[in-house]
Structures are given as C-alpha cells and as structure tokens.
Coordinates of N, CA, C and O in Angstrom, one line a residue:
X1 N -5.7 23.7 5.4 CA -4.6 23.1 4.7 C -3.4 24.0 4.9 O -2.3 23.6 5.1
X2 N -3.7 25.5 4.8 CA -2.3 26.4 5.2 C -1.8 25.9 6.7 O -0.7 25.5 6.9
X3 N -2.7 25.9 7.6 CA -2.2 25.5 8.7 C -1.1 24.5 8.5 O 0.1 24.6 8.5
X4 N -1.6 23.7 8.5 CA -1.4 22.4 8.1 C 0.2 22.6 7.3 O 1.1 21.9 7.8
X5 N 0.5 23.4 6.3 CA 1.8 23.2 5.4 C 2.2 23.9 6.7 O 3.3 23.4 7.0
X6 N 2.0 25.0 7.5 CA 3.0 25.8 8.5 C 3.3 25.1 9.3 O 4.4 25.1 9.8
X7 N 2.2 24.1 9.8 CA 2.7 23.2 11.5 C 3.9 22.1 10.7 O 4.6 21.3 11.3
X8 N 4.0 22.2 9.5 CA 5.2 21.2 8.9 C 6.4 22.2 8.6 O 7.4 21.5 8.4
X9 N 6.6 23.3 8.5 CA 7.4 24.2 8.1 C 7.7 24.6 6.9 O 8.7 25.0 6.4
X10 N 6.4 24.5 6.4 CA 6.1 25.4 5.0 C 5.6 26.5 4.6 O 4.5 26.6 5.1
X11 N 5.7 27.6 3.8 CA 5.0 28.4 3.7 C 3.5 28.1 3.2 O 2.6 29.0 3.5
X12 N 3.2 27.5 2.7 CA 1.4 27.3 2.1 C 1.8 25.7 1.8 O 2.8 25.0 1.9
X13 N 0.2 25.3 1.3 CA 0.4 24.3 0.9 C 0.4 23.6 -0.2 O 0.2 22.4 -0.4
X14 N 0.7 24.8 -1.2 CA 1.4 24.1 -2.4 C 2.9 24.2 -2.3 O 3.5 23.6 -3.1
X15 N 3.5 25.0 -1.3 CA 4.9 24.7 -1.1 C 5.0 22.8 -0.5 O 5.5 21.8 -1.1
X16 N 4.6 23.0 0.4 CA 4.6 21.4 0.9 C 4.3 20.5 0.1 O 4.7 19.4 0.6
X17 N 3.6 20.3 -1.0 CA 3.1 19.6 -2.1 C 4.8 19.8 -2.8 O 5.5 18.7 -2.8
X18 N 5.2 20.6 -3.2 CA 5.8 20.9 -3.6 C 7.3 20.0 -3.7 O 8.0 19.5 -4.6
X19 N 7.4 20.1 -2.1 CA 8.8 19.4 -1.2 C 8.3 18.0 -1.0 O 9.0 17.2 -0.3
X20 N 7.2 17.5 -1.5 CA 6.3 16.5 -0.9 C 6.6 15.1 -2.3 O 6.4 15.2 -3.5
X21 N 7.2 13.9 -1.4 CA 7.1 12.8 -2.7 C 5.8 12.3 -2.4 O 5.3 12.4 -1.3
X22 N 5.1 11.8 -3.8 CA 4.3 11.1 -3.7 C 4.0 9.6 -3.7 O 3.3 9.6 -4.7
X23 N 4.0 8.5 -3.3 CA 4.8 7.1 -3.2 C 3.4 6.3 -3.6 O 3.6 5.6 -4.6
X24 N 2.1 6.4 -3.1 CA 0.8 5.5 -3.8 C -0.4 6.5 -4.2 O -0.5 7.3 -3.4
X25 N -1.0 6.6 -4.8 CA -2.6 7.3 -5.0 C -3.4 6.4 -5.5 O -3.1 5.4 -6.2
X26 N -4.6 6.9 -4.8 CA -5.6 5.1 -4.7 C -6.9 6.1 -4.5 O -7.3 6.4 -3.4
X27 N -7.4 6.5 -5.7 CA -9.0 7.5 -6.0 C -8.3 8.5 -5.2 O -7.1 8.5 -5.2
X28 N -9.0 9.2 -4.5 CA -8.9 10.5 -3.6 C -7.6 9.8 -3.1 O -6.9 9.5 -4.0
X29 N -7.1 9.7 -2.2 CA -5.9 9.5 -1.5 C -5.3 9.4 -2.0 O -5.5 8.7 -2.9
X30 N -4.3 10.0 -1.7 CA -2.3 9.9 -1.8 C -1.4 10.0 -0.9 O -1.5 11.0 -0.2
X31 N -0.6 9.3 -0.8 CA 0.3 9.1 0.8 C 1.9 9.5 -0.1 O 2.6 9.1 -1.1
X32 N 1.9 10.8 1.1 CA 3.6 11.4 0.6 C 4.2 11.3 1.8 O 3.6 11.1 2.9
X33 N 5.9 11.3 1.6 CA 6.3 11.6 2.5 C 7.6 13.2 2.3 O 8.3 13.4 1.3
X34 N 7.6 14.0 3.2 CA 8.4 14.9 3.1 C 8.9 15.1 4.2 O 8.5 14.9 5.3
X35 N 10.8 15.9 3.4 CA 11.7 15.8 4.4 C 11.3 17.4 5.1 O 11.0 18.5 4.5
X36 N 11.5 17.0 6.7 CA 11.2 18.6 7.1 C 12.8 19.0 7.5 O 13.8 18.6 7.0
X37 N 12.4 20.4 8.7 CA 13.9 20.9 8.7 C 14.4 19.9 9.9 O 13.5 19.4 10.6
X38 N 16.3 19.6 10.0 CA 16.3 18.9 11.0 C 16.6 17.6 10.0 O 17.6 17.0 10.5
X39 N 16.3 17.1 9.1 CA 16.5 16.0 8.7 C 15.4 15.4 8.6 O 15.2 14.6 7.6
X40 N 14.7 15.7 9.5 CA 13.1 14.5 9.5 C 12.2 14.4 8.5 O 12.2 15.2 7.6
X41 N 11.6 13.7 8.6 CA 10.9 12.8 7.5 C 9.7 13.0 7.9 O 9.8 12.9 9.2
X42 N 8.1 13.2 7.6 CA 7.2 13.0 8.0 C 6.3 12.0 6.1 O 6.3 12.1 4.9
X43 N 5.8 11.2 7.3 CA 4.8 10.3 6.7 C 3.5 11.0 6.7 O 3.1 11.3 7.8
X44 N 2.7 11.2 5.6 CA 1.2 11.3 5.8 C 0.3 11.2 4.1 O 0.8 11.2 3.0
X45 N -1.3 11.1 4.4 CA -1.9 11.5 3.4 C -3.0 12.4 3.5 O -3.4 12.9 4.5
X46 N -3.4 12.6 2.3 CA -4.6 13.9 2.2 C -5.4 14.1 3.4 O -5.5 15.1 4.1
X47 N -5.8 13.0 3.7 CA -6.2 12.9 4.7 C -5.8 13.5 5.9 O -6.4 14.4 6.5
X48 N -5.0 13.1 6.2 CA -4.3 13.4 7.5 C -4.4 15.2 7.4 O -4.7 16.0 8.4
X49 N -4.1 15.6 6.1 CA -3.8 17.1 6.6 C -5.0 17.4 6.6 O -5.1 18.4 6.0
X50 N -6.4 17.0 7.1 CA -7.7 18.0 7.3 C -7.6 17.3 8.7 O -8.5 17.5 9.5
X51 N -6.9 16.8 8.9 CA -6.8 16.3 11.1 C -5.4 16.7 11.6 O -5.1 16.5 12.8
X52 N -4.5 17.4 10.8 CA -3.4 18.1 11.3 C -2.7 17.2 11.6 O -1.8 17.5 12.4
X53 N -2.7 15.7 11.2 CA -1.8 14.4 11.6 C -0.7 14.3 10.7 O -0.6 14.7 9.5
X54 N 0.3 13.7 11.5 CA 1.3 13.0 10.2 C 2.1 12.5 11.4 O 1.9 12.9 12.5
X55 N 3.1 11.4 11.0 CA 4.0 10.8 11.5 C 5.3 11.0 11.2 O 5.6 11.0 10.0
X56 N 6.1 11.1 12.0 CA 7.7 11.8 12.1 C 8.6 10.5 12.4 O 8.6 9.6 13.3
X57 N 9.4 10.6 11.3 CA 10.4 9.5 11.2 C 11.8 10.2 10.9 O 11.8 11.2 10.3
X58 N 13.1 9.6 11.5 CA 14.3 9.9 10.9 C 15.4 9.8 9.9 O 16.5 10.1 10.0
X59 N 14.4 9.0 8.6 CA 15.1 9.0 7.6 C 14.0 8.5 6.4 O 13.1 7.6 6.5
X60 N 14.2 9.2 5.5 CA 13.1 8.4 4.0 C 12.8 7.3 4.6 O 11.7 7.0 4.9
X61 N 14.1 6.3 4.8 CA 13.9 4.7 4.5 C 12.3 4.5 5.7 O 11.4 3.8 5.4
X62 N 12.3 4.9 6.5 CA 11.7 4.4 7.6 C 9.8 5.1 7.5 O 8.8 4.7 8.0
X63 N 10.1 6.4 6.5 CA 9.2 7.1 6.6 C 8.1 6.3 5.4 O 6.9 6.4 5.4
X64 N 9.2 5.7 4.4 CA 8.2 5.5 3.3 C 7.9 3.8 3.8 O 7.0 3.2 3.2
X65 N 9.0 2.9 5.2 CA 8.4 1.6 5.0 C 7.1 1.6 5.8 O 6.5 0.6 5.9
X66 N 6.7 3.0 6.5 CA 5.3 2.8 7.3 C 4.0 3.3 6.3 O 2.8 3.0 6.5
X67 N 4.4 4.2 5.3 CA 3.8 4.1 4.2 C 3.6 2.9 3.7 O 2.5 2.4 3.6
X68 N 4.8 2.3 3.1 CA 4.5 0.8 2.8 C 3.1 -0.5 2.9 O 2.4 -1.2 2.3
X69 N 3.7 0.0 4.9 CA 3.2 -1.2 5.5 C 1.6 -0.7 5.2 O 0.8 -1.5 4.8
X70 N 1.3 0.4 5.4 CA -0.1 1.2 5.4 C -1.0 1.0 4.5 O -2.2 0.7 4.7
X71 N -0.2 1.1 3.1 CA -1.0 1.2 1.7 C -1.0 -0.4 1.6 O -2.1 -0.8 1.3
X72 N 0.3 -1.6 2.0 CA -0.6 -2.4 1.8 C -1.6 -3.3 2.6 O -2.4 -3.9 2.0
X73 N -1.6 -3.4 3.7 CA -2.9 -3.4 4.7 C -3.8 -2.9 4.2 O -4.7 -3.5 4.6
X74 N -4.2 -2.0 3.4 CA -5.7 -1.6 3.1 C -5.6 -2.2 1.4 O -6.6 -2.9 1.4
X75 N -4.8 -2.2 0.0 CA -4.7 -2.2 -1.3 C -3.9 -3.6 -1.3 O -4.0 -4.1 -2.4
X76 N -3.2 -4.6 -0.4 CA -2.7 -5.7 -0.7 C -1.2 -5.4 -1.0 O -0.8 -4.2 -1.3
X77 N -0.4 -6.5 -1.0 CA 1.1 -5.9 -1.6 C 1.4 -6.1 -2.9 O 0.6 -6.9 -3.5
X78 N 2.4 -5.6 -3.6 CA 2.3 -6.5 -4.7 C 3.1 -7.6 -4.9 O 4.1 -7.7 -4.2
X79 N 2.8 -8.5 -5.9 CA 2.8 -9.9 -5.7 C 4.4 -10.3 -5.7 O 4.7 -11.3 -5.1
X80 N 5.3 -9.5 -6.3 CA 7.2 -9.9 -6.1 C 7.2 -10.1 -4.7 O 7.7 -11.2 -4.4
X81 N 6.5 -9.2 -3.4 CA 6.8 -9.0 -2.3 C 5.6 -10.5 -1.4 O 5.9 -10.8 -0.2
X82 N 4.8 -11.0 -1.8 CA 4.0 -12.0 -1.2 C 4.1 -12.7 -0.4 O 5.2 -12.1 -0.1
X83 N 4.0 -13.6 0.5 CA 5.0 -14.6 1.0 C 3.0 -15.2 1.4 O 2.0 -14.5 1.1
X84 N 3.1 -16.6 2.1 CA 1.6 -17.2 1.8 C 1.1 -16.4 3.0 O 1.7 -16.1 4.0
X85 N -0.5 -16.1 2.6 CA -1.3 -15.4 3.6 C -1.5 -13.7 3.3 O -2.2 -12.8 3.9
X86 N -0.4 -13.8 2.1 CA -0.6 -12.1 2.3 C -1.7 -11.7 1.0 O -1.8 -12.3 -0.1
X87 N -2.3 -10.3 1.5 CA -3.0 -9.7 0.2 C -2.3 -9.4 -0.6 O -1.2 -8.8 -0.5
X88 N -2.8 -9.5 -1.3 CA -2.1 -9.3 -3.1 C -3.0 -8.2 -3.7 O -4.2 -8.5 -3.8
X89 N -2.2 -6.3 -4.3 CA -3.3 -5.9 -4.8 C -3.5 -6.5 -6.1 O -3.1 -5.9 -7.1
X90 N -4.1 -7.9 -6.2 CA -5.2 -8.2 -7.3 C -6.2 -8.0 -6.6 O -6.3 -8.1 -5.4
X91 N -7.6 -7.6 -7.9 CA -8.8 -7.9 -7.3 C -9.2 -8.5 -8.4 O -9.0 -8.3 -9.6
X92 N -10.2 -9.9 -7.4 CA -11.1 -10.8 -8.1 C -12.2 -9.3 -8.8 O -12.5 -8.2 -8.5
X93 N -12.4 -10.4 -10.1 CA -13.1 -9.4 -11.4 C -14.7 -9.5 -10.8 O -15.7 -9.0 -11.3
X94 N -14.7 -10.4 -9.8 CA -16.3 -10.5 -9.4 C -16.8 -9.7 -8.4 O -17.8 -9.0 -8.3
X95 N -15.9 -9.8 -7.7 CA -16.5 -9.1 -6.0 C -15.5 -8.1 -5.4 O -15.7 -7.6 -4.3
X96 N -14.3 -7.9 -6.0 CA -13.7 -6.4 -6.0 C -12.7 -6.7 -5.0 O -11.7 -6.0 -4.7
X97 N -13.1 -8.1 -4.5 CA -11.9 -8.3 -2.8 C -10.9 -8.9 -3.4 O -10.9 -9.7 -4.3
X98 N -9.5 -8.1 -2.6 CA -8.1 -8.5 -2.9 C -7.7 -10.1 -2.7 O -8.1 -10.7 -1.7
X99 N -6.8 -10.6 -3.7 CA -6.7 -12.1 -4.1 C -5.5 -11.9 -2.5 O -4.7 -11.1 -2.0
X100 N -5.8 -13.1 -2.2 CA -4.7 -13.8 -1.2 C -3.9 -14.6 -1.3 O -4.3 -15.8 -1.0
X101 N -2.5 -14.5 -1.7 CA -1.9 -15.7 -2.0 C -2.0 -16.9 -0.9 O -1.4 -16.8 0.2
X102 N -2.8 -18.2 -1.4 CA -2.7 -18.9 -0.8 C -2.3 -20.2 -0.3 O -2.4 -20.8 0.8
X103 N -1.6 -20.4 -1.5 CA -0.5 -22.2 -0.7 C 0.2 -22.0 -2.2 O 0.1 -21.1 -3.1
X104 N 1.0 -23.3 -1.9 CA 2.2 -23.3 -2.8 C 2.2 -24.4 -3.1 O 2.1 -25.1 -2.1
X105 N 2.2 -24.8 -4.4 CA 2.3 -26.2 -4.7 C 3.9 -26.4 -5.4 O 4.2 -26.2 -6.5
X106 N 4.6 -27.0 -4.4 CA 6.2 -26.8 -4.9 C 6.6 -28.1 -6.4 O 7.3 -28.0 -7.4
X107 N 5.8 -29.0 -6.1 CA 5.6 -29.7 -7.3 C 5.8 -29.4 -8.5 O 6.5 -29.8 -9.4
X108 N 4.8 -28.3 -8.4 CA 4.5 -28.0 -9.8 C 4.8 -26.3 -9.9 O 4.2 -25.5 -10.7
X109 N 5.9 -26.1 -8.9 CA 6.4 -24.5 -8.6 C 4.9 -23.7 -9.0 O 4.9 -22.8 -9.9
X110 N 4.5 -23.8 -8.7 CA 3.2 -22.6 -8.7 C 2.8 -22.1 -7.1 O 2.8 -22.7 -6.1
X111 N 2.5 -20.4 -7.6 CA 1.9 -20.5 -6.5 C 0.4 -20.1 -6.6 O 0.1 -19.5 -7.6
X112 N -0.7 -20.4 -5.6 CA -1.8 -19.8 -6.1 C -3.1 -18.7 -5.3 O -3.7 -18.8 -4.3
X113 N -3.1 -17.8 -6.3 CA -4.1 -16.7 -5.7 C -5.3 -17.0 -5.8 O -5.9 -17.2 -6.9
X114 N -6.0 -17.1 -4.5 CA -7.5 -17.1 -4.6 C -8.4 -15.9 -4.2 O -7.8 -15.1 -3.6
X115 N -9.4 -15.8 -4.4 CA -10.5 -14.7 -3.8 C -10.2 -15.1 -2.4 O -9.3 -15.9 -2.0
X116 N -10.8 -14.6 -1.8 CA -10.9 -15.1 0.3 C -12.5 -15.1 0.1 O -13.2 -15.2 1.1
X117 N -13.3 -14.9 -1.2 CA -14.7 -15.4 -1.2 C -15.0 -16.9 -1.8 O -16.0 -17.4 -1.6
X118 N -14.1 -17.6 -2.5 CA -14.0 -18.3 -3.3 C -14.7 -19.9 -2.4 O -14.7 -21.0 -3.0
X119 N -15.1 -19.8 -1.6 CA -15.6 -21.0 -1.1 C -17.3 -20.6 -0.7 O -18.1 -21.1 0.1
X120 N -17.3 -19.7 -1.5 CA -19.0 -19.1 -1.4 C -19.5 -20.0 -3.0 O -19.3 -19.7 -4.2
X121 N -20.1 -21.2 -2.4 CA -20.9 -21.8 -4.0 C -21.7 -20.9 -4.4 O -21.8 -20.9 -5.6
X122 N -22.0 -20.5 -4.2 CA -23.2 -19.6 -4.9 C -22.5 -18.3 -6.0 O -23.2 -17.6 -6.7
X123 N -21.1 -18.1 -5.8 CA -20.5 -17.1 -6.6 C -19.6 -17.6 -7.6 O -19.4 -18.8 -7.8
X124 N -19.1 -16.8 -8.2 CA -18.1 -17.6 -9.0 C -17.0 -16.6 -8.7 O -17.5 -15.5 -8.6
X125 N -15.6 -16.7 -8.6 CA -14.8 -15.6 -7.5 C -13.4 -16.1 -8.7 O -13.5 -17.1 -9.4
X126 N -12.3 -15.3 -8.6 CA -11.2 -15.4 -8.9 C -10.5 -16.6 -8.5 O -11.0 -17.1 -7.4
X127 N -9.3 -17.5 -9.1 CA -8.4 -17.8 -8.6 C -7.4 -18.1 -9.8 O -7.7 -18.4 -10.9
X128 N -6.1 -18.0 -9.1 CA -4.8 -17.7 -10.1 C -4.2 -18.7 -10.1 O -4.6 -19.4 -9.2
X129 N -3.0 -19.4 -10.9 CA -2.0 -19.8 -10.4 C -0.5 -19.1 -11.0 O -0.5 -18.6 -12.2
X130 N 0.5 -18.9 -10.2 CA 1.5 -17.9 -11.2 C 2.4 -18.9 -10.6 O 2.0 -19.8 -9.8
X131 N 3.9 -18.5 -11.2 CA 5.2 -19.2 -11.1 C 5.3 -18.6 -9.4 O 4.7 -17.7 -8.9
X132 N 6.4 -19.7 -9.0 CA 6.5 -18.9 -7.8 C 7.4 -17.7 -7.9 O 7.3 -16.7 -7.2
X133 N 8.2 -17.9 -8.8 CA 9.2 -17.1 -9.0 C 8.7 -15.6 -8.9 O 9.4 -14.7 -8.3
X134 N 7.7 -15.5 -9.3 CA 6.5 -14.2 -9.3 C 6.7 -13.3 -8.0 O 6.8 -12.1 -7.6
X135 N 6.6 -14.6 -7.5 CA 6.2 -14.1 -5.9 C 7.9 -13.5 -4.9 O 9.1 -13.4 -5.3
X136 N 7.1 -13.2 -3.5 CA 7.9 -13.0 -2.4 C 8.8 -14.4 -1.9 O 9.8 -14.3 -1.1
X137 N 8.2 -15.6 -2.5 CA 8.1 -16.8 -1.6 C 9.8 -17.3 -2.2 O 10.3 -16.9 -3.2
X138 N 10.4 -18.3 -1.0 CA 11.3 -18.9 -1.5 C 11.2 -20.4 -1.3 O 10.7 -20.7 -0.2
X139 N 11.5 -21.3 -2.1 CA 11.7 -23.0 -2.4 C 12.6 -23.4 -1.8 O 13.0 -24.6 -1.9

C-alpha cells in the first residue's frame, strides 16, 4: 500500500487517503478519486491499490463519471437516473438481484421495476410500480 500512495505522489498511504474523495462504499470496497500533481485526477478502488492500478483522467468531472459508470454496472443506478433497461440499485427482497426498470406504462404514468427473476414460477421475486417522475425517463 506505501508503494502504491508513492507511485501516486504521496508520502504513505494514509496521506493519499487523506487527499483521497470517497464517492461509493459497497462492504469492503470503496471507489475514490484523487487529485494528483499536474492537475490530474486518478480514478481507483481498494482494490486496485493491492495491483498498483488506477486510472488517470484530466479533470474530477471525468474521473468520478468512470467511477459512475463502474459502480453502477456492478450495484445498478439510482432510480432519478434510469431510463428502460437499466439496473436499478434496488434489490428484490427474495433473491438479492438488482430490480430492472422495465417498461413504462404512459397511461397510467408509472413506471415499473421488476426482478430479471420474476418469470421463474416457482419463486416469488420483486416488482414495483413508481411515478415516472421518479425515474431518468422522459414522456
């Protein structure tokens, strides 16, 4: 981990924690991004620093939207940001998998989250309906 805060230009690595924002934590993991010398931005999480990885971007904005895109590909987005097809971090209360927003019923302005197990008869699985307004989606 010292290595690791020096190949970033820190002295240890509770300095780099230190200089370090933290943007999601999800059990063990946490995804920071910090500004190095130079202006730059590096993207990374706990992880990364026991593989000496991180990603180098030229400004916050860019460093925390690949953070973004990362955390939600694995945890879902949250539901203001949705648009149809995307994961949503809900999780069905049965089987732990992230709800999918899945169609829009403009009728009756709802939109609705289902499990992506929910067509397993044999379970009984999540499904939501919220305003759309909730959502990413536009009418």
């Amino acid at each position: 981990m010292h290595q690791y805060a020096q190949n970033l230009g820190f002295a240890s690595y509770a300095d780099l924690l230190e200089h370090s924002k933290i943007l999601y934590s999800e059990s063990i993991i946490k995804w920071y991004v910090t500004e190095l010398a130079g202006g730059i931005w590096a993207a990374w999480n706990c992880l990364d620093s026991l593989s000496n990885n991180y990603k180098r971007f030229s400004s916050y904005d860019e460093a925390k939207k690949y953070i973004d895109q990362l955390y939600y590909s694995l945890y879902g987005s949250p539901l203001y940001l949705a648009q149809v097809g995307s994961k949503i971090n809900i999780r069905c209360e049965y089987c732990q998998s992230n709800l999918q927003l899945s169609f829009i019923h403009e009728d009756e302005n709802i939109a609705w989250l289902l499990c992506p197990n929910i067509e397993n008869n044999e379970e009984v699985h999540d499904s939501l309906a919220v305003p759309i307004a909730m959502t990413g989606c536009k009418i």
